[in-house]
């Protein structure tokens, strides 16, 4: 009986964790769908993206690279770029 409350709390935490993961996956999928439509990539696979990158000039590639960096950088463990004396 004592463990039932603990099991319920852990179950609720698991449900919340799965919901947060599903939300993150949906956001990233939406981002990739937008990239494919913005650059006119018909083949929705990494190979289609790679083919398009090969066709890009340097300026377009840097723009795309910046979008990916902005979207996929980790927000949990940011390092501070200050130097201590």
mmCIF file of N, CA and C in Angstrom:
data_model
loop_
_atom_site.group_PDB
_atom_site.id
_atom_site.type_symbol
_atom_site.label_atom_id
_atom_site.label_comp_id
_atom_site.label_asym_id
_atom_site.label_seq_id
_atom_site.Cartn_x
_atom_site.Cartn_y
_atom_site.Cartn_z
ATOM 1 N N UNK A 1 0.809 -1.198 0.000
ATOM 2 C CA UNK A 1 0.000 0.000 0.000
ATOM 3 C C UNK A 1 0.850 1.259 0.000
ATOM 4 N N UNK A 2 1.948 1.254 0.740
ATOM 5 C CA UNK A 2 2.782 2.445 0.826
ATOM 6 C C UNK A 2 3.410 2.780 -0.526
ATOM 7 N N UNK A 3 3.737 1.779 -1.277
ATOM 8 C CA UNK A 3 4.422 1.991 -2.549
ATOM 9 C C UNK A 3 3.480 2.442 -3.663
ATOM 10 N N UNK A 4 2.183 2.313 -3.466
ATOM 11 C CA UNK A 4 1.254 2.680 -4.536
ATOM 12 C C UNK A 4 1.302 4.183 -4.832
ATOM 13 N N UNK A 5 1.466 5.012 -3.806
ATOM 14 C CA UNK A 5 1.568 6.453 -4.032
ATOM 15 C C UNK A 5 2.856 6.787 -4.769
ATOM 16 N N UNK A 6 3.932 6.102 -4.405
ATOM 17 C CA UNK A 6 5.211 6.317 -5.079
ATOM 18 C C UNK A 6 5.137 5.870 -6.535
ATOM 19 N N UNK A 7 4.510 4.731 -6.766
ATOM 20 C CA UNK A 7 4.346 4.238 -8.142
ATOM 21 C C UNK A 7 3.497 5.199 -8.964
ATOM 22 N N UNK A 8 2.466 5.756 -8.353
ATOM 23 C CA UNK A 8 1.620 6.721 -9.058
ATOM 24 C C UNK A 8 2.379 7.974 -9.426
ATOM 25 N N UNK A 9 3.203 8.454 -8.496
ATOM 26 C CA UNK A 9 3.994 9.657 -8.769
ATOM 27 C C UNK A 9 5.017 9.402 -9.868
ATOM 28 N N UNK A 10 5.677 8.241 -9.801
ATOM 29 C CA UNK A 10 6.657 7.905 -10.849
ATOM 30 C C UNK A 10 5.977 7.710 -12.194
ATOM 31 N N UNK A 11 4.798 7.142 -12.194
ATOM 32 C CA UNK A 11 4.033 6.976 -13.435
ATOM 33 C C UNK A 11 3.667 8.312 -14.046
ATOM 34 N N UNK A 12 3.253 9.252 -13.188
ATOM 35 C CA UNK A 12 2.906 10.592 -13.680
ATOM 36 C C UNK A 12 4.128 11.291 -14.255
ATOM 37 N N UNK A 13 5.274 11.144 -13.600
ATOM 38 C CA UNK A 13 6.511 11.736 -14.121
ATOM 39 C C UNK A 13 6.895 11.122 -15.462
ATOM 40 N N UNK A 14 6.688 9.818 -15.593
ATOM 41 C CA UNK A 14 6.999 9.153 -16.859
ATOM 42 C C UNK A 14 6.106 9.680 -17.982
ATOM 43 N N UNK A 15 4.837 9.871 -17.692
ATOM 44 C CA UNK A 15 3.905 10.391 -18.701
ATOM 45 C C UNK A 15 4.312 11.803 -19.120
ATOM 46 N N UNK A 16 4.689 12.622 -18.174
ATOM 47 C CA UNK A 16 5.124 13.994 -18.478
ATOM 48 C C UNK A 16 6.402 13.961 -19.320
ATOM 49 N N UNK A 17 7.330 13.075 -18.976
ATOM 50 C CA UNK A 17 8.573 12.950 -19.743
ATOM 51 C C UNK A 17 8.320 12.546 -21.180
ATOM 52 N N UNK A 18 7.435 11.579 -21.373
ATOM 53 C CA UNK A 18 7.102 11.130 -22.733
ATOM 54 C C UNK A 18 6.419 12.257 -23.503
ATOM 55 N N UNK A 19 5.552 13.009 -22.837
ATOM 56 C CA UNK A 19 4.865 14.117 -23.508
ATOM 57 C C UNK A 19 5.853 15.202 -23.931
ATOM 58 N N UNK A 20 6.820 15.519 -23.074
ATOM 59 C CA UNK A 20 7.832 16.526 -23.427
ATOM 60 C C UNK A 20 8.704 16.053 -24.591
ATOM 61 N N UNK A 21 9.068 14.770 -24.581
ATOM 62 C CA UNK A 21 9.871 14.231 -25.673
ATOM 63 C C UNK A 21 9.091 14.265 -26.988
ATOM 64 N N UNK A 22 7.811 13.922 -26.934
ATOM 65 C CA UNK A 22 6.987 13.950 -28.141
ATOM 66 C C UNK A 22 6.851 15.374 -28.682
ATOM 67 N N UNK A 23 6.733 16.348 -27.777
ATOM 68 C CA UNK A 23 6.636 17.750 -28.196
ATOM 69 C C UNK A 23 7.914 18.190 -28.894
ATOM 70 N N UNK A 24 9.068 17.815 -28.338
ATOM 71 C CA UNK A 24 10.360 18.185 -28.920
ATOM 72 C C UNK A 24 10.538 17.542 -30.295
ATOM 73 N N UNK A 25 10.153 16.280 -30.413
ATOM 74 C CA UNK A 25 10.251 15.583 -31.697
ATOM 75 C C UNK A 25 9.372 16.263 -32.741
ATOM 76 N N UNK A 26 8.173 16.664 -32.355
ATOM 77 C CA UNK A 26 7.263 17.336 -33.287
ATOM 78 C C UNK A 26 7.829 18.681 -33.740
ATOM 79 N N UNK A 27 8.455 19.425 -32.807
ATOM 80 C CA UNK A 27 9.051 20.711 -33.170
ATOM 81 C C UNK A 27 10.177 20.528 -34.183
ATOM 82 N N UNK A 28 11.029 19.546 -33.946
ATOM 83 C CA UNK A 28 12.152 19.316 -34.858
ATOM 84 C C UNK A 28 11.678 18.812 -36.215
ATOM 85 N N UNK A 29 10.645 17.981 -36.204
ATOM 86 C CA UNK A 29 10.086 17.495 -37.470
ATOM 87 C C UNK A 29 9.499 18.659 -38.269
ATOM 88 N N UNK A 30 8.808 19.574 -37.579
ATOM 89 C CA UNK A 30 8.247 20.757 -38.235
ATOM 90 C C UNK A 30 9.360 21.633 -38.809
ATOM 91 N N UNK A 31 10.470 21.775 -38.066
ATOM 92 C CA UNK A 31 11.601 22.569 -38.540
ATOM 93 C C UNK A 31 12.173 21.959 -39.820
ATOM 94 N N UNK A 32 12.373 20.642 -39.808
ATOM 95 C CA UNK A 32 12.938 19.985 -40.994
ATOM 96 C C UNK A 32 11.992 20.081 -42.186
ATOM 97 N N UNK A 33 10.694 19.970 -41.936
ATOM 98 C CA UNK A 33 9.718 20.108 -43.011
ATOM 99 C C UNK A 33 9.800 21.500 -43.629
ATOM 100 N N UNK A 34 9.993 22.513 -42.774
ATOM 101 C CA UNK A 34 10.139 23.885 -43.264
ATOM 102 C C UNK A 34 11.399 24.069 -44.088
ATOM 103 N N UNK A 35 12.502 23.444 -43.670
ATOM 104 C CA UNK A 35 13.754 23.524 -44.432
ATOM 105 C C UNK A 35 13.563 22.885 -45.804
ATOM 106 N N UNK A 36 12.924 21.712 -45.839
ATOM 107 C CA UNK A 36 12.710 21.033 -47.117
ATOM 108 C C UNK A 36 11.842 21.868 -48.050
ATOM 109 N N UNK A 37 10.810 22.488 -47.523
ATOM 110 C CA UNK A 37 9.946 23.290 -48.391
ATOM 111 C C UNK A 37 10.624 24.604 -48.796
ATOM 112 N N UNK A 38 11.396 25.217 -47.892
ATOM 113 C CA UNK A 38 12.066 26.488 -48.192
ATOM 114 C C UNK A 38 13.090 26.335 -49.310
ATOM 115 N N UNK A 39 13.827 25.248 -49.296
ATOM 116 C CA UNK A 39 14.874 25.044 -50.293
ATOM 117 C C UNK A 39 14.413 24.186 -51.473
ATOM 118 N N UNK A 40 13.146 23.802 -51.500
ATOM 119 C CA UNK A 40 12.594 23.073 -52.629
ATOM 120 C C UNK A 40 13.144 21.668 -52.782
ATOM 121 N N UNK A 41 13.342 20.987 -51.676
ATOM 122 C CA UNK A 41 13.876 19.622 -51.701
ATOM 123 C C UNK A 41 12.697 18.662 -51.785
ATOM 124 N N UNK A 42 12.630 17.907 -52.867
ATOM 125 C CA UNK A 42 11.518 16.989 -53.087
ATOM 126 C C UNK A 42 11.697 15.685 -52.295
ATOM 127 N N UNK A 43 12.902 15.153 -52.290
ATOM 128 C CA UNK A 43 13.177 13.894 -51.600
ATOM 129 C C UNK A 43 13.358 14.177 -50.104
ATOM 130 N N UNK A 44 12.450 13.719 -49.305
ATOM 131 C CA UNK A 44 12.457 14.004 -47.861
ATOM 132 C C UNK A 44 13.315 12.987 -47.114
ATOM 133 N N UNK A 45 14.601 13.073 -47.358
ATOM 134 C CA UNK A 45 15.548 12.177 -46.697
ATOM 135 C C UNK A 45 16.870 12.922 -46.529
ATOM 136 N N UNK A 46 17.765 12.373 -45.727
ATOM 137 C CA UNK A 46 19.081 13.003 -45.588
ATOM 138 C C UNK A 46 19.832 13.074 -46.924
ATOM 139 N N UNK A 47 19.570 12.122 -47.805
ATOM 140 C CA UNK A 47 20.242 12.119 -49.103
ATOM 141 C C UNK A 47 19.773 13.280 -49.975
ATOM 142 N N UNK A 48 18.483 13.597 -49.918
ATOM 143 C CA UNK A 48 17.964 14.742 -50.656
ATOM 144 C C UNK A 48 18.556 16.043 -50.144
ATOM 145 N N UNK A 49 18.695 16.151 -48.829
ATOM 146 C CA UNK A 49 19.310 17.334 -48.226
ATOM 147 C C UNK A 49 20.778 17.439 -48.627
ATOM 148 N N UNK A 50 21.483 16.326 -48.620
ATOM 149 C CA UNK A 50 22.900 16.335 -48.995
ATOM 150 C C UNK A 50 23.080 16.739 -50.458
ATOM 151 N N UNK A 51 22.200 16.260 -51.318
ATOM 152 C CA UNK A 51 22.274 16.649 -52.732
ATOM 153 C C UNK A 51 22.070 18.150 -52.898
ATOM 154 N N UNK A 52 21.129 18.700 -52.150
ATOM 155 C CA UNK A 52 20.867 20.136 -52.237
ATOM 156 C C UNK A 52 22.055 20.938 -51.706
ATOM 157 N N UNK A 53 22.677 20.457 -50.629
ATOM 158 C CA UNK A 53 23.842 21.152 -50.069
ATOM 159 C C UNK A 53 24.983 21.180 -51.074
ATOM 160 N N UNK A 54 25.166 20.098 -51.819
ATOM 161 C CA UNK A 54 26.228 20.065 -52.839
ATOM 162 C C UNK A 54 25.996 21.102 -53.930
ATOM 163 N N UNK A 55 24.732 21.413 -54.210
ATOM 164 C CA UNK A 55 24.402 22.374 -55.258
ATOM 165 C C UNK A 55 24.504 23.825 -54.785
ATOM 166 N N UNK A 56 24.523 24.057 -53.471
ATOM 167 C CA UNK A 56 24.509 25.423 -52.917
ATOM 168 C C UNK A 56 25.860 26.104 -53.076
ATOM 169 N N UNK A 57 25.802 27.443 -53.141
ATOM 170 C CA UNK A 57 27.042 28.197 -53.056
ATOM 171 C C UNK A 57 27.374 28.402 -51.577
ATOM 172 N N UNK A 58 28.511 28.997 -51.305
ATOM 173 C CA UNK A 58 29.007 29.100 -49.931
ATOM 174 C C UNK A 58 28.090 29.940 -49.045
ATOM 175 N N UNK A 59 27.539 31.015 -49.592
ATOM 176 C CA UNK A 59 26.677 31.897 -48.803
ATOM 177 C C UNK A 59 25.396 31.180 -48.368
ATOM 178 N N UNK A 60 24.765 30.460 -49.283
ATOM 179 C CA UNK A 60 23.555 29.714 -48.949
ATOM 180 C C UNK A 60 23.860 28.613 -47.926
ATOM 181 N N UNK A 61 25.003 27.969 -48.085
ATOM 182 C CA UNK A 61 25.385 26.910 -47.159
ATOM 183 C C UNK A 61 25.578 27.458 -45.744
ATOM 184 N N UNK A 62 26.240 28.599 -45.623
ATOM 185 C CA UNK A 62 26.454 29.199 -44.309
ATOM 186 C C UNK A 62 25.125 29.602 -43.659
ATOM 187 N N UNK A 63 24.180 30.089 -44.462
ATOM 188 C CA UNK A 63 22.858 30.444 -43.953
ATOM 189 C C UNK A 63 22.134 29.206 -43.410
ATOM 190 N N UNK A 64 22.177 28.126 -44.185
ATOM 191 C CA UNK A 64 21.541 26.873 -43.760
ATOM 192 C C UNK A 64 22.215 26.312 -42.511
ATOM 193 N N UNK A 65 23.526 26.392 -42.480
ATOM 194 C CA UNK A 65 24.292 25.902 -41.333
ATOM 195 C C UNK A 65 23.923 26.678 -40.070
ATOM 196 N N UNK A 66 23.741 27.990 -40.195
ATOM 197 C CA UNK A 66 23.335 28.813 -39.062
ATOM 198 C C UNK A 66 21.948 28.443 -38.550
ATOM 199 N N UNK A 67 21.040 28.142 -39.468
ATOM 200 C CA UNK A 67 19.696 27.727 -39.063
ATOM 201 C C UNK A 67 19.746 26.420 -38.277
ATOM 202 N N UNK A 68 20.550 25.481 -38.755
ATOM 203 C CA UNK A 68 20.671 24.203 -38.051
ATOM 204 C C UNK A 68 21.324 24.383 -36.687
ATOM 205 N N UNK A 69 22.352 25.220 -36.609
ATOM 206 C CA UNK A 69 23.012 25.463 -35.324
ATOM 207 C C UNK A 69 22.046 26.093 -34.336
ATOM 208 N N UNK A 70 21.254 27.036 -34.806
ATOM 209 C CA UNK A 70 20.305 27.712 -33.928
ATOM 210 C C UNK A 70 19.247 26.737 -33.424
ATOM 211 N N UNK A 71 18.775 25.846 -34.280
ATOM 212 C CA UNK A 71 17.705 24.932 -33.902
ATOM 213 C C UNK A 71 18.190 23.780 -33.024
ATOM 214 N N UNK A 72 19.363 23.236 -33.308
ATOM 215 C CA UNK A 72 19.776 21.997 -32.671
ATOM 216 C C UNK A 72 20.837 22.142 -31.592
ATOM 217 N N UNK A 73 21.177 23.364 -31.186
ATOM 218 C CA UNK A 73 22.145 23.503 -30.103
ATOM 219 C C UNK A 73 21.498 23.108 -28.789
ATOM 220 N N UNK A 74 22.299 22.563 -27.913
ATOM 221 C CA UNK A 74 21.817 22.146 -26.597
ATOM 222 C C UNK A 74 21.613 23.374 -25.732
ATOM 223 N N UNK A 75 20.492 23.444 -25.076
ATOM 224 C CA UNK A 75 20.184 24.593 -24.232
ATOM 225 C C UNK A 75 20.367 24.281 -22.750
ATOM 226 N N UNK A 76 20.805 23.071 -22.439
ATOM 227 C CA UNK A 76 20.891 22.703 -21.021
ATOM 228 C C UNK A 76 22.252 23.009 -20.413
ATOM 229 N N UNK A 77 23.299 22.906 -21.165
ATOM 230 C CA UNK A 77 24.647 23.019 -20.598
ATOM 231 C C UNK A 77 25.469 24.042 -21.359
ATOM 232 N N UNK A 78 25.062 25.280 -21.334
ATOM 233 C CA UNK A 78 25.807 26.322 -22.047
ATOM 234 C C UNK A 78 27.062 26.656 -21.267
ATOM 235 N N UNK A 79 28.166 26.749 -21.984
ATOM 236 C CA UNK A 79 29.421 27.112 -21.368
ATOM 237 C C UNK A 79 29.587 28.614 -21.425
ATOM 238 N N UNK A 80 30.157 29.172 -20.381
ATOM 239 C CA UNK A 80 30.393 30.602 -20.330
ATOM 240 C C UNK A 80 31.750 30.864 -20.974
ATOM 241 N N UNK A 81 31.829 31.786 -21.898
ATOM 242 C CA UNK A 81 33.062 32.063 -22.631
ATOM 243 C C UNK A 81 33.913 33.139 -21.979
ATOM 244 N N UNK A 82 33.811 33.316 -20.691
ATOM 245 C CA UNK A 82 34.637 34.310 -20.011
ATOM 246 C C UNK A 82 35.924 33.673 -19.533
ATOM 247 N N UNK A 83 36.969 34.464 -19.492
ATOM 248 C CA UNK A 83 38.291 33.990 -19.051
ATOM 249 C C UNK A 83 38.542 34.560 -17.671
ATOM 250 N N UNK A 84 38.917 33.665 -16.762
ATOM 251 C CA UNK A 84 39.223 34.114 -15.392
ATOM 252 C C UNK A 84 40.696 34.497 -15.301
ATOM 253 N N UNK A 85 40.990 35.560 -14.555
ATOM 254 C CA UNK A 85 42.386 36.009 -14.415
ATOM 255 C C UNK A 85 43.032 35.382 -13.216
#
